[in-house]
PDB file of C-alpha atoms in Angstrom:
ATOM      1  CA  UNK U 823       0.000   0.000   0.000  1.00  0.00           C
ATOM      2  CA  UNK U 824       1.383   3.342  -0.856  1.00  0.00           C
ATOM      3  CA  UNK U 825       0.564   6.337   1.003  1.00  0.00           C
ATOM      4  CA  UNK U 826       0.025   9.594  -1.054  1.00  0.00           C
ATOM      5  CA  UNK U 827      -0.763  13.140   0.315  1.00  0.00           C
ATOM      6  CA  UNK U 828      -1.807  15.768  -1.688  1.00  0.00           C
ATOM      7  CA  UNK U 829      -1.594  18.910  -1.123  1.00  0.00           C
ATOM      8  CA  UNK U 830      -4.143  21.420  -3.260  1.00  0.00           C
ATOM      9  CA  UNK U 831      -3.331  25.178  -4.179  1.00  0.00           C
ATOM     10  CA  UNK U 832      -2.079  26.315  -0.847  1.00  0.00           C
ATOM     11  CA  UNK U 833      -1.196  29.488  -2.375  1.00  0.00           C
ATOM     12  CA  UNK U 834      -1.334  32.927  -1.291  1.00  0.00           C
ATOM     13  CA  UNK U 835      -4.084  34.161  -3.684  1.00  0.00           C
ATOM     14  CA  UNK U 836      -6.142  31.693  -2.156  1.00  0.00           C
ATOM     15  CA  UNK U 837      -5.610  31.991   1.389  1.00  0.00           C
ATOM     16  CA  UNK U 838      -4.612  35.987   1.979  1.00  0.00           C
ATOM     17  CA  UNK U 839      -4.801  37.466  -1.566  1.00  0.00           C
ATOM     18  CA  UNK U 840      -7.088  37.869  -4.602  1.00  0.00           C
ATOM     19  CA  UNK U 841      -9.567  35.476  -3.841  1.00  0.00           C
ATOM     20  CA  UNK U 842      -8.642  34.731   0.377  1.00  0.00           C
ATOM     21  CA  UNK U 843     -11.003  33.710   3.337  1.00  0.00           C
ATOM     22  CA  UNK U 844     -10.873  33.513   6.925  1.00  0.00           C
ATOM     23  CA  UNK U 845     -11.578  30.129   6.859  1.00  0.00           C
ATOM     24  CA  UNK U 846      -8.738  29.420   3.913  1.00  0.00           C
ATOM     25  CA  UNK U 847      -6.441  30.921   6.431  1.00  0.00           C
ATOM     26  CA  UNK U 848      -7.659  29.240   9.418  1.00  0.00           C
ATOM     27  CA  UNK U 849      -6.716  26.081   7.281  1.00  0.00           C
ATOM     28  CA  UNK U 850      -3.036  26.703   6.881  1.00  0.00           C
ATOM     29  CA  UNK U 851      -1.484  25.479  10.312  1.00  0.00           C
ATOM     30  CA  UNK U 852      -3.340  21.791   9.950  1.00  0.00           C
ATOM     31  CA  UNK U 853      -1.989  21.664   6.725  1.00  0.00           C
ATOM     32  CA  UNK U 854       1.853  22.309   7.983  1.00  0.00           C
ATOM     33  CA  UNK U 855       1.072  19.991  10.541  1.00  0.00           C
ATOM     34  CA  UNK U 856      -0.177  16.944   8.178  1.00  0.00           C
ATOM     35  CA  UNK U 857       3.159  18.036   6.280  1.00  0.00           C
ATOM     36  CA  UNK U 858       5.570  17.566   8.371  1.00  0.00           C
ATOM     37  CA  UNK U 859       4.041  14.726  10.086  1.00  0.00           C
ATOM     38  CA  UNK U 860       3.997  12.925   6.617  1.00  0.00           C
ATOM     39  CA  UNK U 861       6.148   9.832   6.177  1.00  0.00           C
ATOM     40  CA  UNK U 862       4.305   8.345   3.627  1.00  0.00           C
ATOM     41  CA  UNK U 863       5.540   7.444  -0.191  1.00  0.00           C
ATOM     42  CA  UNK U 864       4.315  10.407  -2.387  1.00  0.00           C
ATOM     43  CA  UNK U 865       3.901  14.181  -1.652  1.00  0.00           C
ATOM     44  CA  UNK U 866       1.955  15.883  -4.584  1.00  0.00           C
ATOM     45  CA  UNK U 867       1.506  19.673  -4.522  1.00  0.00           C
ATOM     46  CA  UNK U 868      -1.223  21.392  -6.789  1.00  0.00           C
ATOM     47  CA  UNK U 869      -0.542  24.566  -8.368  1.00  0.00           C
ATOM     48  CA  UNK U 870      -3.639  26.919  -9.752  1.00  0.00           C
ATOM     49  CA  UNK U 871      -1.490  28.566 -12.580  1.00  0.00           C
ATOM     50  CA  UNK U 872      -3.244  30.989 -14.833  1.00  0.00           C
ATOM     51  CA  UNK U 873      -1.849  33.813 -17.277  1.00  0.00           C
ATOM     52  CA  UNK U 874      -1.721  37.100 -18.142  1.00  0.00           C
ATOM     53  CA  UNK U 875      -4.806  36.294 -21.034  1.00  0.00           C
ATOM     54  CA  UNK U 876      -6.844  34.650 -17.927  1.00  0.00           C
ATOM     55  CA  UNK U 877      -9.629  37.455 -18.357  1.00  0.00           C
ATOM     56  CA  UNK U 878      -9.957  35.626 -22.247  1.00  0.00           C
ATOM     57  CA  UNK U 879     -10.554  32.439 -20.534  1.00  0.00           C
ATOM     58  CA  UNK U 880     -13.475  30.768 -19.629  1.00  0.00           C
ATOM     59  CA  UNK U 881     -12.724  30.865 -16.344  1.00  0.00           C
ATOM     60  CA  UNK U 882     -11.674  34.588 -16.599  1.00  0.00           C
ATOM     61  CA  UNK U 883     -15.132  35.198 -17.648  1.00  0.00           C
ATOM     62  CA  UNK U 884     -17.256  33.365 -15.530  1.00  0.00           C
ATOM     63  CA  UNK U 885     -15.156  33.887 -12.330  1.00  0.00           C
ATOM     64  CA  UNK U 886     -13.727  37.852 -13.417  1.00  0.00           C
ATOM     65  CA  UNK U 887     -10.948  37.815 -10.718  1.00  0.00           C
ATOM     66  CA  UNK U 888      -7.217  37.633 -11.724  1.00  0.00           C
ATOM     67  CA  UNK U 889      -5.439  34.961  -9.703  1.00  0.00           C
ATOM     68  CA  UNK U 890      -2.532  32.206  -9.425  1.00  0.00           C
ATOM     69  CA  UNK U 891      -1.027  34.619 -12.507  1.00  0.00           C
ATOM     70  CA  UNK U 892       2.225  32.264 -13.361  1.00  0.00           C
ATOM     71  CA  UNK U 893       4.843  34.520 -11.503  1.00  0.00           C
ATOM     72  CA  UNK U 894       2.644  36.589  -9.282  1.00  0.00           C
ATOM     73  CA  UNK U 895       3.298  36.750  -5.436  1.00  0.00           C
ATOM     74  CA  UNK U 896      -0.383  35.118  -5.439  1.00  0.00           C
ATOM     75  CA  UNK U 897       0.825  31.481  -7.698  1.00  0.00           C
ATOM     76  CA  UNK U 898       3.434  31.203  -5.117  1.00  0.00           C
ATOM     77  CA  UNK U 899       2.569  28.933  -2.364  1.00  0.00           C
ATOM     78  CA  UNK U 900       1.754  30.216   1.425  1.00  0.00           C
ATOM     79  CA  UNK U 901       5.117  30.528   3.007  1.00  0.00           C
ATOM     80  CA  UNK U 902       3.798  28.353   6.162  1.00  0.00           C
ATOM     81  CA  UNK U 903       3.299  25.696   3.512  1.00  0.00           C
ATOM     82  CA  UNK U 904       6.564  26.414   1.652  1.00  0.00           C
ATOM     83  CA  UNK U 905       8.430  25.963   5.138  1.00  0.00           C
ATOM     84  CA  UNK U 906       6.800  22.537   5.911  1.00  0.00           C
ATOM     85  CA  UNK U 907       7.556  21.113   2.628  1.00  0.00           C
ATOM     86  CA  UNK U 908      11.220  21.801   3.277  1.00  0.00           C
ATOM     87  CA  UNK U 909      13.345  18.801   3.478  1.00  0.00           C
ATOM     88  CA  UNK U 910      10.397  16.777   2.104  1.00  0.00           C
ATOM     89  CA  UNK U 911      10.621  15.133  -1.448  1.00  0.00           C
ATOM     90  CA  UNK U 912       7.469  16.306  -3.603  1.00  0.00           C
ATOM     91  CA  UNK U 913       6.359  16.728  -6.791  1.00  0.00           C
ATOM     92  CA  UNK U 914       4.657  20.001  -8.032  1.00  0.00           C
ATOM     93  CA  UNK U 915       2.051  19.897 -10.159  1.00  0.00           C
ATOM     94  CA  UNK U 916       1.029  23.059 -12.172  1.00  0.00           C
ATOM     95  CA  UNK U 917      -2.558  22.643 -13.661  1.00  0.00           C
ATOM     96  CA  UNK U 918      -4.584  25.649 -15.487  1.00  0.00           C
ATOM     97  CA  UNK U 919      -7.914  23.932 -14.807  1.00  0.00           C
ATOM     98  CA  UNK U 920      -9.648  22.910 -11.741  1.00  0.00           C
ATOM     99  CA  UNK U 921      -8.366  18.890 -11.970  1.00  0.00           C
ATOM    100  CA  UNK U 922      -5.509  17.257 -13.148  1.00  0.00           C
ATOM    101  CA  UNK U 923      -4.654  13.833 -14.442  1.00  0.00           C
ATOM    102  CA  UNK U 924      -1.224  14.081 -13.780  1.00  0.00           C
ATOM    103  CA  UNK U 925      -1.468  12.790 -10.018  1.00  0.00           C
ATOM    104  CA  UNK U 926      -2.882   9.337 -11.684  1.00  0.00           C
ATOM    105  CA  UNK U 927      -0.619   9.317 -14.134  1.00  0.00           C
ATOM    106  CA  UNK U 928       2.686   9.646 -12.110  1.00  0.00           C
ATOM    107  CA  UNK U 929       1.034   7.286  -9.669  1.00  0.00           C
ATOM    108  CA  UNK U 930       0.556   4.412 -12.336  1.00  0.00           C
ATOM    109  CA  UNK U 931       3.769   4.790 -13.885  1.00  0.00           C
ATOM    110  CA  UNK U 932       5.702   4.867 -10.485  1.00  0.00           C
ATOM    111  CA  UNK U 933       3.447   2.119  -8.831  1.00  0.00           C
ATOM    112  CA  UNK U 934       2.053   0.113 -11.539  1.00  0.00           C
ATOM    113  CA  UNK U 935      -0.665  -2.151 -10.116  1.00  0.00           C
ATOM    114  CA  UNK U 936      -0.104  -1.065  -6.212  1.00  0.00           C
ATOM    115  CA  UNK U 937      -2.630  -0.105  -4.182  1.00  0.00           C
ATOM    116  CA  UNK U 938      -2.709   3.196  -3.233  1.00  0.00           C
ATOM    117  CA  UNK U 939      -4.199   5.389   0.113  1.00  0.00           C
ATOM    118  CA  UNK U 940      -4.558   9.089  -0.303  1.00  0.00           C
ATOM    119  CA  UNK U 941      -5.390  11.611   1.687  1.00  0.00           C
ATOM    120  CA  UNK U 942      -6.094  15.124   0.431  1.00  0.00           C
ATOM    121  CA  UNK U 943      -6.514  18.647   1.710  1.00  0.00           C
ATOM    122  CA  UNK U 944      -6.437  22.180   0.176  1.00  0.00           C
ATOM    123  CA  UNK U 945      -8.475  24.786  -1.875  1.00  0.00           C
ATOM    124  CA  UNK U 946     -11.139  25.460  -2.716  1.00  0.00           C
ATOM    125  CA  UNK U 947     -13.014  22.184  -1.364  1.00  0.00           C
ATOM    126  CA  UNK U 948     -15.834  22.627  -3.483  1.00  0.00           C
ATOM    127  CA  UNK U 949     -13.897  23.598  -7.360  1.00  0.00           C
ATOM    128  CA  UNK U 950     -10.596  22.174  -6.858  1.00  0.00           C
ATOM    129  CA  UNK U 951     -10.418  19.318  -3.934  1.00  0.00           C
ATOM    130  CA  UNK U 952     -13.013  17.721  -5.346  1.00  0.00           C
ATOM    131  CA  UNK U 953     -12.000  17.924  -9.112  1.00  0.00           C
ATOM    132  CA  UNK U 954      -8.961  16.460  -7.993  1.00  0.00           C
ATOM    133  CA  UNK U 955     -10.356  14.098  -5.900  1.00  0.00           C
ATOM    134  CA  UNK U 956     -13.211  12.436  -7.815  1.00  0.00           C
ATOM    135  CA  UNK U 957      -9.958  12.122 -10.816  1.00  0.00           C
ATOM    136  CA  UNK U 958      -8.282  10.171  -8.503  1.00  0.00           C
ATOM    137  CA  UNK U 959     -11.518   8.045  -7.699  1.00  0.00           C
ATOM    138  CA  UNK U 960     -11.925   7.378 -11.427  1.00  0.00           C
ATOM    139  CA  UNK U 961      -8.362   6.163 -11.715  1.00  0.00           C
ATOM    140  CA  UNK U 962      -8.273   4.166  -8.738  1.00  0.00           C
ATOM    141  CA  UNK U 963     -11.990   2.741  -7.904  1.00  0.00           C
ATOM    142  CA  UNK U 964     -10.631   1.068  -4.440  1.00  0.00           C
ATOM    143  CA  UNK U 965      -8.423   3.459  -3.085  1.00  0.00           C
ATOM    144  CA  UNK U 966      -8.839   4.285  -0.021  1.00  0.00           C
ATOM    145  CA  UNK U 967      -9.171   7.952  -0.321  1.00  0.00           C
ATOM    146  CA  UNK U 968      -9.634  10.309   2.439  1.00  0.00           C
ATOM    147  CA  UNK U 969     -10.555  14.412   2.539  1.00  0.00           C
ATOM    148  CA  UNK U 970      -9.185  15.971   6.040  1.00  0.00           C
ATOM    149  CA  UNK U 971     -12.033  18.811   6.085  1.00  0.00           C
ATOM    150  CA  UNK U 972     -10.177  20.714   8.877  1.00  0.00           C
ATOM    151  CA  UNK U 973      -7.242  21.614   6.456  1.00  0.00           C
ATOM    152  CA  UNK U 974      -9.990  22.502   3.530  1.00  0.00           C
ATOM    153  CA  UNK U 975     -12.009  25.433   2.782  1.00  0.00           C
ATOM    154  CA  UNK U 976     -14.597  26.006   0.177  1.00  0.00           C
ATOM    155  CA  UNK U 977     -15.386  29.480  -1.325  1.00  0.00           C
ATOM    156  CA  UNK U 978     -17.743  29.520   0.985  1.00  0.00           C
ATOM    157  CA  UNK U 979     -18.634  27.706   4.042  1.00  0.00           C
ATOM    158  CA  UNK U 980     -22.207  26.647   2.696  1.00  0.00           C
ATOM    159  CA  UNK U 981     -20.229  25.202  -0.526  1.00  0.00           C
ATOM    160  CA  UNK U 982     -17.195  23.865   1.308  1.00  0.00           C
ATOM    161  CA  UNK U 983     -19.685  21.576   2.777  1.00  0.00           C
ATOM    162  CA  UNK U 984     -22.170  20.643   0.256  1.00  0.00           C
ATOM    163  CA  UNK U 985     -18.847  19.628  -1.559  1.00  0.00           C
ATOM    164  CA  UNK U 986     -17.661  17.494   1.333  1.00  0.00           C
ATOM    165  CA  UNK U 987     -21.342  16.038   0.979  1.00  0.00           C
ATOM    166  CA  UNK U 988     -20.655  15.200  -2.750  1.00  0.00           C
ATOM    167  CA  UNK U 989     -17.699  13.181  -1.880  1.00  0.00           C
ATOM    168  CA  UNK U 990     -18.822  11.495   0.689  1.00  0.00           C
ATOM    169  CA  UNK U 991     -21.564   9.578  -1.716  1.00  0.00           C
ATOM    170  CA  UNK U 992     -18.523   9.365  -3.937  1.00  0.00           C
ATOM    171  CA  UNK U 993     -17.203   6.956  -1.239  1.00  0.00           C
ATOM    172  CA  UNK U 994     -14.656   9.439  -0.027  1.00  0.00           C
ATOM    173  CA  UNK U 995     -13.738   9.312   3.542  1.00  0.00           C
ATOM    174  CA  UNK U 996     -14.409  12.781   5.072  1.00  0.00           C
ATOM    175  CA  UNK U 997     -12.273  13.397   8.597  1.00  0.00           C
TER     176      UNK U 997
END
């Protein structure tokens, strides 16, 4: 069994910056905590990454607030997070879209046919957690997958937990 953490857009435009909460910040010290305790297999670490023709996007349109811009203070990650993942091996992962494939991918090609238990945590719970969670269900349909609520938060709280909700009938362990 491998153990995977993953670790989604912990960056400052989410927690402090353009598009920060209380409750994104609130989120930060669990996370550092679940980091450093980590000594598992696989660290994975999400990055929103968007550019300077983001308001030409879909996503620039529908959600009108520059963010993650590929350079910005805001893509980089929150320096609490930065500071846990020191001395830890990971692999970044810089996605333009809500999910990636890339987690699966790496895991299948590193693992081939071992089962895998991930645990995930991050922002926004309810557009990019669970993007990048129900991927990883696809990919692996008994994983053991788990969703630490504590070190998510949703855009808002109502959403953070209807999307907690929607993974837990996705057979997602919620903590």
């Amino acid at each position: 069994m491998k153990k995977i953490l993953v670790i989604v857009d912990m960056q400052n435009d989410f927690i402090d910056g353009a598009l920060g909460t209380k409750e994104a910040l609130a989120a930060v010290p669990g996370v550092s905590e679940k980091i450093k305790s980590f000594d598992g297999d696989e660290i994975f670490v999400t990055l929103d990454t968007h550019y300077d023709n983001y308001a030409d996007t879909l996503e620039g349109k529908k959600l009108p607030v520059p963010h993650c811009i590929e350079g910005s203070h805001g893509h980089r990650l929150n320096p609490i997070i930065k500071q846990a993942l020191e001395g830890k091996d990971y692999t970044e992962i810089i996605k333009n879209t809500f999910g990636t494939f890339e987690i699966a991918e790496k895991l299948k090609i590193k693992y081939p046919g071992e089962e895998i238990e991930a645990e995930f945590m991050g922002l926004c719970t309810d557009i990019c957690v669970i993007s990048n969670v129900l991927i990883l269900r696809a990919c692996y349909p008994d994983a053991k997958i788990t969703v630490d609520a504590s070190c998510c938060a949703g855009v808002t709280p109502e959403t953070h937990r209807a999307a907690l909700e929607t993974m837990k009938s996705c057979q997602i362990d919620i903590i």
